[in-house]
PDB file of C-alpha atoms in Angstrom:
ATOM      1  CA  MET A  66      -5.177  14.759 -44.971  1.00  0.00           C
ATOM      2  CA  ILE A  67      -4.010  17.836 -43.055  1.00  0.00           C
ATOM      3  CA  GLY A  68      -6.195  16.880 -40.073  1.00  0.00           C
ATOM      4  CA  LEU A  69      -4.689  13.403 -40.052  1.00  0.00           C
ATOM      5  CA  ALA A  70      -1.168  14.860 -40.071  1.00  0.00           C
ATOM      6  CA  ILE A  71      -2.026  17.137 -37.127  1.00  0.00           C
ATOM      7  CA  VAL A  72      -3.464  14.226 -35.123  1.00  0.00           C
ATOM      8  CA  ALA A  73      -0.367  12.120 -35.877  1.00  0.00           C
ATOM      9  CA  ALA A  74       1.918  14.937 -34.693  1.00  0.00           C
ATOM     10  CA  LEU A  75      -0.066  15.331 -31.468  1.00  0.00           C
ATOM     11  CA  VAL A  76       0.017  11.600 -30.752  1.00  0.00           C
ATOM     12  CA  LYS A  77       3.750  11.519 -31.399  1.00  0.00           C
ATOM     13  CA  THR A  78       4.430  14.307 -28.898  1.00  0.00           C
ATOM     14  CA  ALA A  79       2.066  12.895 -26.245  1.00  0.00           C
ATOM     15  CA  ALA A  80       3.134   9.229 -26.482  1.00  0.00           C
ATOM     16  CA  PRO A  81       6.035   9.418 -23.960  1.00  0.00           C
ATOM     17  CA  HIS A  82       3.670  10.772 -21.297  1.00  0.00           C
ATOM     18  CA  PHE A  83       1.196   7.886 -21.633  1.00  0.00           C
ATOM     19  CA  GLY A  84       3.734   5.519 -20.067  1.00  0.00           C
ATOM     20  CA  GLU A  85       4.149   7.828 -17.049  1.00  0.00           C
ATOM     21  CA  ILE A  86       0.398   8.165 -16.665  1.00  0.00           C
ATOM     22  CA  THR A  87      -0.044   4.387 -16.750  1.00  0.00           C
ATOM     23  CA  THR A  88       2.750   3.807 -14.215  1.00  0.00           C
ATOM     24  CA  ASN A  89       1.402   6.495 -11.863  1.00  0.00           C
ATOM     25  CA  THR A  90      -2.059   4.956 -12.086  1.00  0.00           C
ATOM     26  CA  ARG A  91      -0.712   1.505 -11.219  1.00  0.00           C
ATOM     27  CA  LEU A  92       1.280   2.848  -8.274  1.00  0.00           C
ATOM     28  CA  ARG A  93      -1.752   4.739  -6.936  1.00  0.00           C
ATOM     29  CA  SER A  94      -3.832   1.591  -7.341  1.00  0.00           C
ATOM     30  CA  VAL A  95      -1.434  -0.401  -5.136  1.00  0.00           C
ATOM     31  CA  GLY A  96      -1.339   2.454  -2.616  1.00  0.00           C
ATOM     32  CA  SER A  97      -5.129   2.508  -2.466  1.00  0.00           C
ATOM     33  CA  LEU A  98      -5.188  -1.270  -2.001  1.00  0.00           C
ATOM     34  CA  LEU A  99      -2.780  -1.016   0.941  1.00  0.00           C
ATOM     35  CA  HIS A 100      -4.770   1.838   2.469  1.00  0.00           C
ATOM     36  CA  SER A 101      -8.086  -0.001   2.265  1.00  0.00           C
ATOM     37  CA  GLU A 102      -6.568  -3.238   3.593  1.00  0.00           C
ATOM     38  CA  ALA A 103      -4.945  -1.402   6.521  1.00  0.00           C
ATOM     39  CA  LEU A 104      -8.262   0.256   7.390  1.00  0.00           C
ATOM     40  CA  LEU A 105     -10.036  -3.099   7.154  1.00  0.00           C
ATOM     41  CA  ALA A 106      -7.405  -4.822   9.319  1.00  0.00           C
ATOM     42  CA  GLN A 107      -7.729  -2.073  11.903  1.00  0.00           C
ATOM     43  CA  SER A 108     -11.525  -2.360  11.997  1.00  0.00           C
ATOM     44  CA  GLU A 109     -11.331  -6.182  12.175  1.00  0.00           C
ATOM     45  CA  ALA A 110      -8.962  -5.928  15.151  1.00  0.00           C
ATOM     46  CA  ILE A 111     -11.413  -3.666  16.969  1.00  0.00           C
ATOM     47  CA  LYS A 112     -14.417  -5.810  16.013  1.00  0.00           C
ATOM     48  CA  ARG A 113     -12.763  -9.101  17.016  1.00  0.00           C
ATOM     49  CA  SER A 114     -11.059  -7.565  20.072  1.00  0.00           C
ATOM     50  CA  ARG A 115      -7.779  -9.291  19.215  1.00  0.00           C
ATOM     51  CA  THR A 116      -4.669  -8.755  17.129  1.00  0.00           C
ATOM     52  CA  VAL A 117      -5.028  -8.716  13.352  1.00  0.00           C
ATOM     53  CA  ARG A 118      -1.860  -8.882  11.241  1.00  0.00           C
ATOM     54  CA  LEU A 119      -1.300  -7.332   7.832  1.00  0.00           C
ATOM     55  CA  THR A 120       1.597  -8.851   5.854  1.00  0.00           C
ATOM     56  CA  ILE A 121       2.914  -8.106   2.389  1.00  0.00           C
ATOM     57  CA  ASP A 122       4.026 -11.423   0.967  1.00  0.00           C
ATOM     58  CA  ALA A 123       5.103 -12.220  -2.602  1.00  0.00           C
ATOM     59  CA  GLY A 124       2.997  -9.540  -4.267  1.00  0.00           C
ATOM     60  CA  ALA A 125      -0.047 -10.073  -2.048  1.00  0.00           C
ATOM     61  CA  VAL A 126      -1.481  -8.305   0.981  1.00  0.00           C
ATOM     62  CA  VAL A 127      -2.554 -10.888   3.570  1.00  0.00           C
ATOM     63  CA  MET A 128      -4.741 -10.233   6.619  1.00  0.00           C
ATOM     64  CA  GLN A 129      -4.638 -12.768   9.468  1.00  0.00           C
ATOM     65  CA  ASP A 130      -6.470 -13.165  12.756  1.00  0.00           C
ATOM     66  CA  MET A 131      -3.744 -13.719  15.350  1.00  0.00           C
ATOM     67  CA  GLY A 132      -6.054 -14.965  18.131  1.00  0.00           C
ATOM     68  CA  ASP A 133      -3.881 -18.084  18.239  1.00  0.00           C
ATOM     69  CA  PRO A 134      -0.378 -16.963  17.146  1.00  0.00           C
ATOM     70  CA  ALA A 135       0.679 -20.581  16.548  1.00  0.00           C
ATOM     71  CA  ASN A 136      -2.211 -21.067  14.085  1.00  0.00           C
ATOM     72  CA  PRO A 137      -3.155 -17.722  12.521  1.00  0.00           C
ATOM     73  CA  VAL A 138      -6.359 -17.682  10.482  1.00  0.00           C
ATOM     74  CA  GLU A 139      -6.134 -16.054   7.063  1.00  0.00           C
ATOM     75  CA  LEU A 140      -9.034 -13.646   6.741  1.00  0.00           C
ATOM     76  CA  ARG A 141      -8.267 -12.144   3.366  1.00  0.00           C
ATOM     77  CA  ARG A 142      -5.663 -12.153   0.589  1.00  0.00           C
ATOM     78  CA  ARG A 143      -5.478  -9.483  -2.110  1.00  0.00           C
ATOM     79  CA  THR A 144      -3.027  -9.637  -5.002  1.00  0.00           C
ATOM     80  CA  MET A 145      -1.100  -6.525  -6.029  1.00  0.00           C
ATOM     81  CA  LEU A 146      -0.473  -5.616  -9.646  1.00  0.00           C
ATOM     82  CA  PRO A 147       2.356  -7.529 -11.374  1.00  0.00           C
ATOM     83  CA  GLY A 148       5.727  -5.878 -10.783  1.00  0.00           C
ATOM     84  CA  ALA A 149       4.444  -3.847  -7.829  1.00  0.00           C
ATOM     85  CA  SER A 150       5.873  -4.264  -4.376  1.00  0.00           C
ATOM     86  CA  ALA A 151       5.688  -2.630  -0.985  1.00  0.00           C
ATOM     87  CA  ALA A 152       7.970  -2.705   2.011  1.00  0.00           C
ATOM     88  CA  ILE A 153       6.907  -2.319   5.640  1.00  0.00           C
ATOM     89  CA  THR A 154       9.293  -0.424   7.891  1.00  0.00           C
ATOM     90  CA  THR A 155       8.777   0.615  11.481  1.00  0.00           C
ATOM     91  CA  THR A 156      10.473   2.675  14.133  1.00  0.00           C
ATOM     92  CA  THR A 157      11.333  -0.681  15.725  1.00  0.00           C
ATOM     93  CA  THR A 158      13.788  -2.512  13.505  1.00  0.00           C
ATOM     94  CA  GLY A 159      13.176  -6.050  12.407  1.00  0.00           C
ATOM     95  CA  ILE A 160       9.376  -5.861  12.147  1.00  0.00           C
ATOM     96  CA  THR A 161       8.072  -6.848   8.704  1.00  0.00           C
ATOM     97  CA  THR A 162       4.375  -7.037   9.517  1.00  0.00           C
ATOM     98  CA  LEU A 163       1.780  -4.577  10.684  1.00  0.00           C
ATOM     99  CA  ASP A 164      -0.188  -5.770  13.710  1.00  0.00           C
ATOM    100  CA  PHE A 165      -3.267  -3.939  14.939  1.00  0.00           C
ATOM    101  CA  GLY A 166      -4.282  -4.525  18.537  1.00  0.00           C
ATOM    102  CA  SER A 167      -7.829  -4.621  19.883  1.00  0.00           C
ATOM    103  CA  GLU A 168      -7.802  -0.813  20.283  1.00  0.00           C
ATOM    104  CA  GLY A 169      -6.942  -0.275  16.604  1.00  0.00           C
ATOM    105  CA  ARG A 170      -3.410   0.941  17.307  1.00  0.00           C
ATOM    106  CA  PRO A 171      -0.241  -0.755  16.125  1.00  0.00           C
ATOM    107  CA  VAL A 172       0.886  -3.459  18.543  1.00  0.00           C
ATOM    108  CA  THR A 173       3.892  -2.332  20.542  1.00  0.00           C
ATOM    109  CA  PHE A 174       2.384   0.986  21.481  1.00  0.00           C
ATOM    110  CA  GLY A 175       4.409   3.939  20.294  1.00  0.00           C
ATOM    111  CA  THR A 176       5.497   2.238  17.085  1.00  0.00           C
ATOM    112  CA  ALA A 177       4.901   4.190  13.884  1.00  0.00           C
ATOM    113  CA  VAL A 178       4.757   2.184  10.666  1.00  0.00           C
ATOM    114  CA  SER A 179       5.601   3.138   7.085  1.00  0.00           C
ATOM    115  CA  VAL A 180       4.736   1.171   3.960  1.00  0.00           C
ATOM    116  CA  ASP A 181       6.400   2.397   0.767  1.00  0.00           C
ATOM    117  CA  VAL A 182       5.123   1.314  -2.635  1.00  0.00           C
ATOM    118  CA  SER A 183       7.437   0.727  -5.590  1.00  0.00           C
ATOM    119  CA  MET A 184       7.400  -0.976  -8.964  1.00  0.00           C
ATOM    120  CA  THR A 185      10.061  -2.974 -10.786  1.00  0.00           C
ATOM    121  CA  GLY A 186      12.110  -0.767 -13.103  1.00  0.00           C
ATOM    122  CA  VAL A 187      10.613   2.484 -11.797  1.00  0.00           C
ATOM    123  CA  THR A 188      12.546   5.230 -10.056  1.00  0.00           C
ATOM    124  CA  CYS A 189      10.287   7.317  -7.869  1.00  0.00           C
ATOM    125  CA  SER A 190      11.114  10.934  -8.586  1.00  0.00           C
ATOM    126  CA  GLY A 191       9.863  13.861 -10.604  1.00  0.00           C
ATOM    127  CA  ASP A 192       6.717  12.909 -12.496  1.00  0.00           C
ATOM    128  CA  LEU A 193       6.631   9.347 -11.134  1.00  0.00           C
ATOM    129  CA  ARG A 194       5.253   9.481  -7.622  1.00  0.00           C
ATOM    130  CA  CYS A 195       5.286   6.362  -5.475  1.00  0.00           C
ATOM    131  CA  PRO A 196       2.715   6.466  -2.669  1.00  0.00           C
ATOM    132  CA  GLY A 197       3.440   5.830   0.965  1.00  0.00           C
ATOM    133  CA  LEU A 198       1.157   4.546   3.702  1.00  0.00           C
ATOM    134  CA  ARG A 199       1.776   5.907   7.189  1.00  0.00           C
ATOM    135  CA  VAL A 200       0.299   4.502  10.398  1.00  0.00           C
ATOM    136  CA  ASP A 201       1.111   6.615  13.423  1.00  0.00           C
ATOM    137  CA  ALA A 202       1.495   5.297  16.952  1.00  0.00           C
ATOM    138  CA  GLY A 203      -2.093   6.223  17.816  1.00  0.00           C
ATOM    139  CA  GLY A 204      -3.562   4.301  14.874  1.00  0.00           C
ATOM    140  CA  ALA A 205      -4.248   7.078  12.350  1.00  0.00           C
ATOM    141  CA  ILE A 206      -3.770   5.747   8.804  1.00  0.00           C
ATOM    142  CA  ASN A 207      -2.797   8.106   5.984  1.00  0.00           C
ATOM    143  CA  LEU A 208      -1.986   7.508   2.330  1.00  0.00           C
ATOM    144  CA  CYS A 209       0.463  10.012   0.876  1.00  0.00           C
ATOM    145  CA  GLY A 210       0.499  10.508  -2.871  1.00  0.00           C
ATOM    146  CA  ASP A 211       4.295  10.866  -2.860  1.00  0.00           C
ATOM    147  CA  ARG A 212       6.301   9.003  -0.235  1.00  0.00           C
ATOM    148  CA  THR A 213       9.211  11.442  -0.546  1.00  0.00           C
ATOM    149  CA  ASN A 214       6.978  14.196   0.873  1.00  0.00           C
ATOM    150  CA  CYS A 215       5.170  12.028   3.398  1.00  0.00           C
ATOM    151  CA  SER A 216       5.570  12.416   7.126  1.00  0.00           C
TER     152      SER A 216
END
């Protein structure tokens, strides 16, 4: 009986942290998905020797072969976790996609790209860390565990 009471007290004190752990795991999962898809898009662009586009659309990450810009070919579509979202921002305003050229660098040379992950109802601060994907102008792709400390 005493052992049961001790276990109940421990569960009661640890319960609030389980939600944070679950949310952090989901956010990291989406960050890892974006990282792997960006690496794959970059390698496909080099392999195909043409532009490959990565778009985040309605909770999915879509990779397209842009050999014919009027009729892009969808190469792959991966769904993110429900409630998760990501936003692409670049040093050039107005760009909402990430295009890799045949050299593996972002199209429009000199453009650095950031993709920040978030989740509905979650404020990224303190114990909740939202990842950030960074693609520099030369094509290096890095996933930061916390986008607030990501450069």
